[in-house]
Structure formats: C-alpha cells, structure tokens
Coordinates of C-alpha atoms in Angstrom, one line a residue:
M1 CA 84.5 96.5 89.0
A2 CA 83.8 100.2 88.7
A3 CA 82.1 101.8 85.8
M4 CA 83.8 104.4 83.7
A5 CA 82.7 107.9 82.7
S6 CA 81.4 108.0 79.2
P7 CA 83.8 109.7 76.7
G8 CA 82.6 113.0 75.2
R9 CA 80.3 114.1 78.0
A10 CA 80.8 117.6 79.4
A11 CA 81.9 118.0 83.0
P12 CA 79.5 119.9 85.3
S13 CA 80.5 123.2 86.6
S14 CA 80.3 122.2 90.3
A15 CA 83.4 121.1 92.1
A16 CA 81.9 117.9 93.3
S17 CA 84.2 114.9 94.1
P18 CA 84.7 112.7 91.1
F19 CA 83.8 109.6 93.2
R20 CA 80.5 108.3 94.4
R21 CA 79.6 105.2 96.3
I22 CA 77.1 102.6 95.1
S23 CA 75.5 99.6 96.6
I24 CA 77.0 96.4 95.1
A25 CA 74.6 93.9 96.7
Q26 CA 73.2 93.1 93.3
P27 CA 75.0 93.4 89.9
T28 CA 74.2 96.5 87.9
F29 CA 74.2 96.6 84.1
I30 CA 74.3 99.5 81.7
R31 CA 74.2 99.7 77.9
A32 CA 77.2 101.5 76.6
P33 CA 76.6 104.0 73.8
H34 CA 77.4 103.5 70.1
F35 CA 77.6 99.7 70.2
S36 CA 75.2 96.9 71.0
P37 CA 76.7 94.6 73.7
T38 CA 75.4 94.9 77.3
I39 CA 78.4 96.1 79.4
P40 CA 78.5 95.1 83.1
K41 CA 78.8 98.2 85.3
C42 CA 79.4 96.1 88.4
E43 CA 79.7 92.3 88.4
L44 CA 80.0 92.0 92.2
T45 CA 77.5 89.9 94.1
Q46 CA 76.9 89.1 97.7
P47 CA 80.2 87.7 99.2
M48 CA 80.4 84.4 100.9
N49 CA 79.4 83.7 104.5
G50 CA 77.4 86.9 104.6
A51 CA 80.4 89.1 105.1
P52 CA 80.0 92.8 104.3
T53 CA 80.9 93.8 100.8
P54 CA 83.8 96.1 100.2
S55 CA 83.1 99.7 99.3
V56 CA 83.8 100.3 95.6
P57 CA 83.9 104.0 94.6
V58 CA 83.1 104.6 91.0
L59 CA 83.6 107.6 88.7
N60 CA 80.5 109.8 88.3
D61 CA 79.0 109.3 84.8
Q62 CA 79.4 113.0 84.1
I63 CA 82.8 114.0 85.4
L64 CA 86.4 112.8 85.0
P65 CA 89.3 113.4 87.4
T66 CA 91.4 116.3 86.4
F67 CA 94.3 114.1 85.4
L68 CA 92.1 112.5 82.7
Q69 CA 90.7 115.6 81.1
S70 CA 91.5 115.6 77.4
K71 CA 90.2 117.3 74.3
R72 CA 90.6 114.0 72.4
L73 CA 87.8 112.4 74.5
E74 CA 85.3 114.4 72.4
N75 CA 86.5 112.5 69.4
A76 CA 86.8 109.1 71.0
V77 CA 83.6 107.8 69.3
N78 CA 84.7 108.9 65.9
K79 CA 88.0 107.2 66.4
S80 CA 86.3 104.0 67.5
S81 CA 84.8 103.7 64.0
S82 CA 88.3 103.1 62.7
N83 CA 89.5 99.5 62.3
Q84 CA 93.1 100.5 63.0
I85 CA 93.0 99.7 66.7
K86 CA 92.0 96.4 68.3
I87 CA 91.8 95.5 72.0
F88 CA 91.8 91.9 73.1
S89 CA 91.5 90.4 76.6
G90 CA 93.1 87.4 78.1
T91 CA 91.4 85.4 80.8
A92 CA 93.3 86.9 83.7
N93 CA 91.2 90.0 84.1
P94 CA 88.3 90.2 81.6
A95 CA 86.3 92.7 83.7
L96 CA 89.1 95.3 83.6
S97 CA 89.5 94.7 79.9
Q98 CA 85.8 95.4 79.3
E99 CA 85.9 98.6 81.3
I100 CA 88.9 99.8 79.3
A101 CA 87.1 99.1 76.0
W102 CA 83.9 100.8 77.3
Y103 CA 85.9 103.9 78.2
M104 CA 87.5 104.0 74.8
G105 CA 84.2 103.5 73.0
L106 CA 85.3 100.2 71.5
N107 CA 84.3 96.6 71.5
L108 CA 86.6 93.9 72.7
G109 CA 88.1 91.9 69.9
K110 CA 86.7 88.4 69.4
I111 CA 89.2 85.7 70.6
Q112 CA 89.0 82.1 71.5
I113 CA 91.2 80.9 74.4
K114 CA 91.0 77.4 75.7
R115 CA 93.0 74.7 77.5
F116 CA 93.7 71.2 76.1
A117 CA 93.3 68.3 78.5
D118 CA 97.0 68.3 79.3
G119 CA 96.9 72.0 80.1
E120 CA 98.3 73.4 76.9
I121 CA 96.9 76.8 75.8
Y122 CA 95.1 77.3 72.5
V123 CA 94.5 80.8 71.2
Q124 CA 92.7 81.8 68.0
L125 CA 91.8 85.3 66.9
Q126 CA 88.3 85.3 65.5
E127 CA 88.6 88.6 63.5
S128 CA 91.2 90.1 61.2
V129 CA 94.0 92.2 62.7
R130 CA 96.0 92.6 59.6
G131 CA 97.6 96.1 59.6
C132 CA 96.1 97.0 63.0
D133 CA 97.5 98.2 66.2
V134 CA 96.7 95.5 68.7
Y135 CA 96.5 95.9 72.5
L136 CA 96.5 92.7 74.6
V137 CA 95.3 93.2 78.2
Q138 CA 96.6 90.4 80.3
P139 CA 98.2 90.8 83.8
T140 CA 100.6 88.1 84.8
S141 CA 98.9 87.7 88.2
P142 CA 98.4 84.4 90.0
P143 CA 98.5 81.8 88.6
A144 CA 101.5 83.7 87.2
N145 CA 102.9 81.0 84.9
E146 CA 99.5 80.2 83.3
N147 CA 98.7 83.8 82.6
L148 CA 102.2 84.6 81.4
M149 CA 102.1 81.7 78.9
E150 CA 98.7 82.7 77.7
L151 CA 100.0 86.2 77.0
L152 CA 103.0 84.8 75.0
V153 CA 100.7 82.6 73.0
T154 CA 98.3 85.4 72.3
I155 CA 101.1 87.7 71.2
D156 CA 102.4 85.0 68.8
A157 CA 98.9 84.6 67.4
C158 CA 98.7 88.3 66.7
R159 CA 102.1 88.4 65.1
R160 CA 101.3 85.5 62.8
A161 CA 98.0 87.2 61.9
S162 CA 100.0 90.2 60.5
A163 CA 99.2 92.7 63.2
K164 CA 101.0 96.0 62.5
N165 CA 102.0 96.7 66.1
I166 CA 101.4 94.6 69.2
T167 CA 101.3 96.2 72.7
A168 CA 101.2 94.0 75.7
V169 CA 99.1 95.8 78.4
I170 CA 100.3 94.2 81.6
P171 CA 98.5 95.9 84.6
Y172 CA 100.4 93.6 87.0
F173 CA 103.9 92.4 85.9
G174 CA 104.7 89.2 87.6
Y175 CA 108.3 88.2 88.5
A176 CA 109.0 91.9 88.9
R177 CA 110.4 91.4 92.5
A178 CA 113.2 89.2 91.1
D179 CA 114.9 92.3 89.6
R180 CA 118.4 91.9 91.1
K181 CA 120.7 89.4 92.8
T182 CA 120.7 89.8 96.6
Q183 CA 122.5 86.5 97.1
G184 CA 124.8 84.3 95.2
R185 CA 123.5 81.9 92.5
E186 CA 120.1 83.7 92.2
S187 CA 118.2 84.2 88.9
I188 CA 117.0 87.7 87.7
A189 CA 113.6 86.4 86.6
A190 CA 112.3 89.9 85.7
K191 CA 115.0 90.2 82.9
L192 CA 114.2 86.6 81.7
V193 CA 110.5 87.3 81.5
A194 CA 111.1 90.6 79.7
N195 CA 113.3 88.8 77.1
I196 CA 110.6 86.2 76.6
I197 CA 107.9 88.8 76.0
T198 CA 110.1 90.6 73.6
E199 CA 111.0 87.5 71.6
S200 CA 107.4 86.4 71.4
G201 CA 106.7 89.4 69.1
A202 CA 105.6 92.3 71.3
D203 CA 106.5 95.7 70.0
R204 CA 105.7 97.7 73.2
V205 CA 104.8 97.1 76.8
L206 CA 102.4 99.1 78.9
A207 CA 102.7 98.3 82.6
C208 CA 101.3 99.7 85.9
D209 CA 103.5 100.5 88.9
L210 CA 106.4 98.2 88.4
H211 CA 108.1 97.0 91.5
S212 CA 111.2 98.9 90.6
G213 CA 112.1 101.4 87.9
Q214 CA 115.0 99.4 86.5
S215 CA 112.6 96.8 85.3
M216 CA 111.8 99.0 82.3
G217 CA 115.5 98.7 81.3
Y218 CA 115.1 94.9 81.1
F219 CA 113.0 95.3 77.9
D220 CA 114.6 95.9 74.6
I221 CA 111.3 97.5 73.4
P222 CA 109.6 100.7 74.5
V223 CA 107.9 100.5 77.9
D224 CA 105.1 102.9 79.0
H225 CA 105.1 103.0 82.8
V226 CA 101.6 104.0 84.1
H227 CA 101.5 105.3 87.7
C228 CA 98.2 104.5 89.5
Q229 CA 98.8 107.0 92.3
P230 CA 96.4 109.7 90.8
V231 CA 93.5 107.3 91.2
I232 CA 94.3 106.7 94.9
L233 CA 95.1 110.3 95.5
D234 CA 91.7 111.4 94.1
Y235 CA 89.9 109.0 96.4
L236 CA 91.9 110.1 99.5
A237 CA 91.2 113.8 98.6
S238 CA 87.5 113.0 98.8
K239 CA 87.9 111.9 102.5
K240 CA 88.9 115.4 103.4
I241 CA 91.6 114.4 105.9
S242 CA 93.3 117.6 107.4
S243 CA 96.8 118.0 106.0
S244 CA 98.0 118.8 109.4
D245 CA 96.9 115.4 110.7
L246 CA 98.3 113.4 107.8
V247 CA 101.6 111.5 107.6
V248 CA 102.6 109.2 104.7
V249 CA 104.5 106.0 105.8
S250 CA 106.8 103.8 103.7
P251 CA 106.6 100.2 105.0
D252 CA 110.3 99.7 104.1
V253 CA 113.4 101.6 103.1
G254 CA 113.0 100.4 99.5
G255 CA 109.7 102.2 99.1
V256 CA 110.9 105.6 100.3
A257 CA 111.0 107.2 96.9
R258 CA 107.4 106.0 96.2
A259 CA 106.2 107.3 99.5
R260 CA 108.0 110.6 99.1
A261 CA 106.3 111.2 95.7
F262 CA 103.0 110.3 97.2
A263 CA 103.4 112.6 100.2
K264 CA 104.4 115.5 97.9
K265 CA 101.1 115.3 96.1
L266 CA 99.2 115.2 99.5
S267 CA 100.0 118.8 100.4
D268 CA 103.6 117.9 100.9
A269 CA 102.7 115.7 104.0
P270 CA 105.4 114.6 106.4
L271 CA 107.1 111.2 105.8
A272 CA 107.8 108.3 108.2
I273 CA 109.7 105.1 107.4
V274 CA 109.3 101.7 108.9
D275 CA 112.7 100.0 109.4
K276 CA 112.4 96.2 109.1
R277 CA 114.6 93.2 108.7
R278 CA 113.6 90.4 106.3
H279 CA 114.7 86.9 107.1
G280 CA 113.3 85.3 104.1
H281 CA 110.8 85.7 101.2
N282 CA 107.4 86.7 102.4
V283 CA 108.7 87.0 106.0
A284 CA 109.2 90.4 107.6
E285 CA 110.1 91.6 111.0
V286 CA 109.6 95.2 112.0
M287 CA 112.4 96.8 114.1
N288 CA 111.7 100.5 114.6
L289 CA 110.0 103.7 113.2
I290 CA 111.8 106.7 111.7
G291 CA 109.5 109.7 112.1
D292 CA 106.6 110.9 114.2
V293 CA 103.1 109.5 113.9
K294 CA 101.6 110.3 117.3
G295 CA 98.1 111.5 116.9
K296 CA 98.3 111.4 113.1
V297 CA 96.4 109.7 110.4
A298 CA 99.0 107.4 108.8
V299 CA 98.7 106.4 105.2
M300 CA 101.0 103.4 104.3
V301 CA 101.9 103.3 100.6
D302 CA 103.3 100.3 98.7
D303 CA 103.2 98.9 95.2
M304 CA 101.7 95.6 96.1
I305 CA 100.2 93.6 99.0
D306 CA 101.1 89.9 98.8
T307 CA 100.9 88.1 102.2
A308 CA 100.5 91.5 104.0
G309 CA 103.2 90.6 106.5
T310 CA 105.2 93.8 106.0
I311 CA 102.3 96.2 106.0
A312 CA 100.5 94.5 108.9
K313 CA 103.5 94.5 111.2
G314 CA 104.1 98.1 110.1
A315 CA 100.6 99.1 111.0
A316 CA 100.9 97.4 114.4
L317 CA 104.0 99.5 115.1
L318 CA 102.3 102.7 114.0
H319 CA 99.5 102.0 116.5
E320 CA 102.1 101.4 119.2
E321 CA 103.7 104.7 118.4
G322 CA 100.3 106.5 118.8
A323 CA 98.9 106.7 115.3
Q324 CA 95.2 107.7 115.3
E325 CA 94.2 105.8 112.2
V326 CA 96.1 103.7 109.6
Y327 CA 95.2 103.5 105.9
A328 CA 96.8 101.0 103.6
C329 CA 97.2 102.0 99.9
S330 CA 98.5 99.7 97.2
T331 CA 98.1 99.3 93.5
H332 CA 98.3 95.5 93.2
A333 CA 96.2 93.3 95.5
V334 CA 97.9 89.9 95.2
F335 CA 96.4 88.8 98.6
S336 CA 98.2 85.5 99.0
P337 CA 97.2 83.7 102.2
P338 CA 97.1 84.8 105.0
A339 CA 96.8 88.3 103.7
I340 CA 93.0 88.6 104.3
E341 CA 93.3 87.6 107.9
R342 CA 96.0 90.2 108.6
L343 CA 94.3 93.0 106.7
S344 CA 90.9 92.4 108.3
S345 CA 92.2 92.1 111.9
G346 CA 91.3 95.6 112.8
L347 CA 94.7 97.3 112.3
F348 CA 93.5 99.3 109.3
Q349 CA 90.8 101.9 109.0
E350 CA 90.6 101.1 105.3
V351 CA 92.6 99.1 102.8
I352 CA 92.6 100.9 99.4
V353 CA 93.6 98.9 96.3
T354 CA 93.0 99.0 92.5
N355 CA 91.6 96.4 90.1
T356 CA 94.9 95.6 88.3
I357 CA 94.4 92.1 89.7
P358 CA 90.9 90.7 90.0
I359 CA 89.8 90.1 93.6
P360 CA 87.5 87.0 94.2
E361 CA 84.5 87.4 96.4
N362 CA 85.9 85.2 99.1
N363 CA 88.7 87.7 99.6
Y364 CA 86.3 90.6 100.4
F365 CA 86.4 92.1 103.9
P366 CA 84.7 95.2 105.4
Q367 CA 87.7 97.5 105.2
L368 CA 88.4 96.8 101.6
T369 CA 88.0 99.6 99.0
I370 CA 88.6 98.8 95.3
L371 CA 89.3 101.6 92.7
S372 CA 89.3 101.1 89.0
V373 CA 92.2 102.1 86.8
A374 CA 90.3 101.4 83.5
N375 CA 90.0 105.2 82.7
L376 CA 93.7 105.7 83.3
L377 CA 94.7 102.7 81.1
G378 CA 92.2 103.6 78.4
E379 CA 93.5 107.2 78.2
T380 CA 97.1 105.9 78.0
I381 CA 96.2 103.5 75.2
W382 CA 94.7 106.4 73.2
R383 CA 97.8 108.5 73.7
V384 CA 100.1 105.7 72.7
H385 CA 97.9 105.1 69.6
D386 CA 97.9 108.8 68.7
D387 CA 101.7 109.2 69.4
C388 CA 100.9 111.7 72.2
S389 CA 102.7 112.2 75.5
V390 CA 101.9 109.7 78.2
S391 CA 103.9 111.3 81.0
S392 CA 101.8 114.5 80.8
I393 CA 98.8 112.5 82.3
F394 CA 100.6 112.4 85.7
Q395 CA 101.8 116.1 85.8

C-alpha cells in the first residue's frame, strides 16, 4: 500500500506534514537499500469500472511521524545483518508484510505455503530458523478460518524447526467480537482462538486495536497491543480542521472509551455518542444522539467497519442533527457487503482506514483513504526484539 520512510535518514528541519499524496494510477516501484529484491512502493492499479481510485497518503521518504522517532533507527541496517531475527509472511496480507520488512531493513523469510486439492494447508520454511526470533505476519481477516488455520500451521512449522521465540503478528484478530456471553448458550470464541494460538506454539502475540481490552487476558502468553490511532491522528492533523469546529463521535456506547481517548489527542475535542439498539448481528438501529454536532465537523471513530450499518446510520443521524461534514475513521476495513454501497452513498466526506486488512480493488470508492501501519508495526517489532518499551511509542 503505502511506502515507508527509510531507516537511518535524518529528518529535515522544516515542520512539514509527514504525509504527501501520490498518484496511484500506475504501480510504482523502488529499490530498497542494503538488499537486492525490488520492493513495491505501491501495488495499486486502476480500479474496476473506471471508478476513481482512493487517496493513499504515504510517509515522506525523509521524515517520520514524531511517535516513530527513535535513535535505534540509525542502527537498523547494522541489526539487519544479524541472523537472530526472521520475518515471515502468510498469504493474508503479503503487501503489509513486505512494507514492514522494508522499514526494518530486512528481507522477508523464504517460505512455501500451498493448498492441497482437498483444501489442506501445507507450510515449509525454506531457510533455517534454529535459535532465531521469528515474527509471523498473518491477520485472521476474511476468509477468517482459512487464514487462522494457516497461521497455526506456520507457527507449528517454526516450532518444529527449533525457532527460539515465535511471535504471531496479527494486525487484525478475527473472532475478537465474540469476547463475552450476551445471551445464554453462546460461545466465547475469542478465548477459544487465543487458546489454539497458544497451544500451537506461539510465545508472544502482537495485535492491532483489539475489539476489547479484555481479549488480551484470554491469552496465557504475553500480548503487545498496538494502537493505530497515531497514524490516523497524524493524517487528520494534516487536514488542518479548526479545533473549535471539531467533534468526535462514538458510533455506540461500547466505543466511548476509544472515542474519548481519540478526542483527547485532538486538542481535547468535545465528544458525542450515538445511542443505538441492535436487534441482531450486523443489524443496527439508531435511536438518538447524545451531544451537540450542529455546524460541526464530526469524526466518527471505531475499531472496525464490517457491514457499515452502524456507522452509516450514525452518519445519517449526524446530518439530521446539523453536522457540517462527517468523517469515518477505523483501523480495520473488513468491508463485508453491503459496506461499500453504504460508505460511498454520500454520507461521508472521507472514510479513513488502515491496511491491517488488504482491500481489493473492486472495493475502492472515491471517499476512501488508506493509511499504512507498517512503520508502526516495524518499530514495535524492533522494540520487542530489543526488550524495549512498546507503550512509550504511544505517549
């Protein structure tokens, strides 16, 4: 998706925005320093049916956001010569995996993943990982069951190859919504999946914006929870929206804590809450609005957009209450049908998501903006590998 800033380069003295826009009508390629493979800077091509391409802000090659500034970046290339860290990619999001490796100054590990005729998954590591710290990048995004099983088989392959430590890097953790019992005789699938990942041989999990904080407690191994808000906040800051015109909106009561933390970092913007009643899974009905949005620029914040029913009905309510513009911000773009139709219906000025889940070309629409979290994940992996603080990234 978006290209990452090269480690070790000095930041310019000007206070320019860390984002710039590029044309993505044709794919662009760059050669990453210090190793031979050609690394795709942007693999996007013209979308289907001649629809406009989404805007994809990328980090300037010579500057990093303030939350990623680190003295260790100067030594990243030297560390990459060590054989003690290996990064492997599953088939769920290879583009993000490549961006992470490029940011860290590493090559992706060689791995063979294929399917037998009956659908069984075969994994073989094609280089030694004995005594290495291995990081497996594989979101359990749709098809969730296929990608989850692939992650488990890959973890098992690393364990049997005598890897020293195995970290499952899961940008999107599927089944996270089933984190409690809301009715009788329900399963808590998030706990079940956490148990399976632990038993497969993972020593640590690195996940982005879990649906709820208690999901970390379902694992019996360490969990590093990466918040992707800094990436979205940096982009919103570049739009120069007046703080007096801004209001942060939670699309439901359950997301109030997330929206409050987001609003605090946007000059302590006021908060509004959409009150809704859910009659079934993926079905939402908006009831009323708590807060004032009249004449304001409303920024709706959620961890994921699935069918977009909740956020679309919330946006319609905000317009009815006099909101000037409505922005949708989410980490995980699941985009199950009919999400694209709802998001592109004109309710939103812009829909801002990250690339934790790959977005196919036929799901592009004019209001879509995609931000890359590769720098953030790469920095987190370095800190985990170096036994440094991860939480300090977000302070």
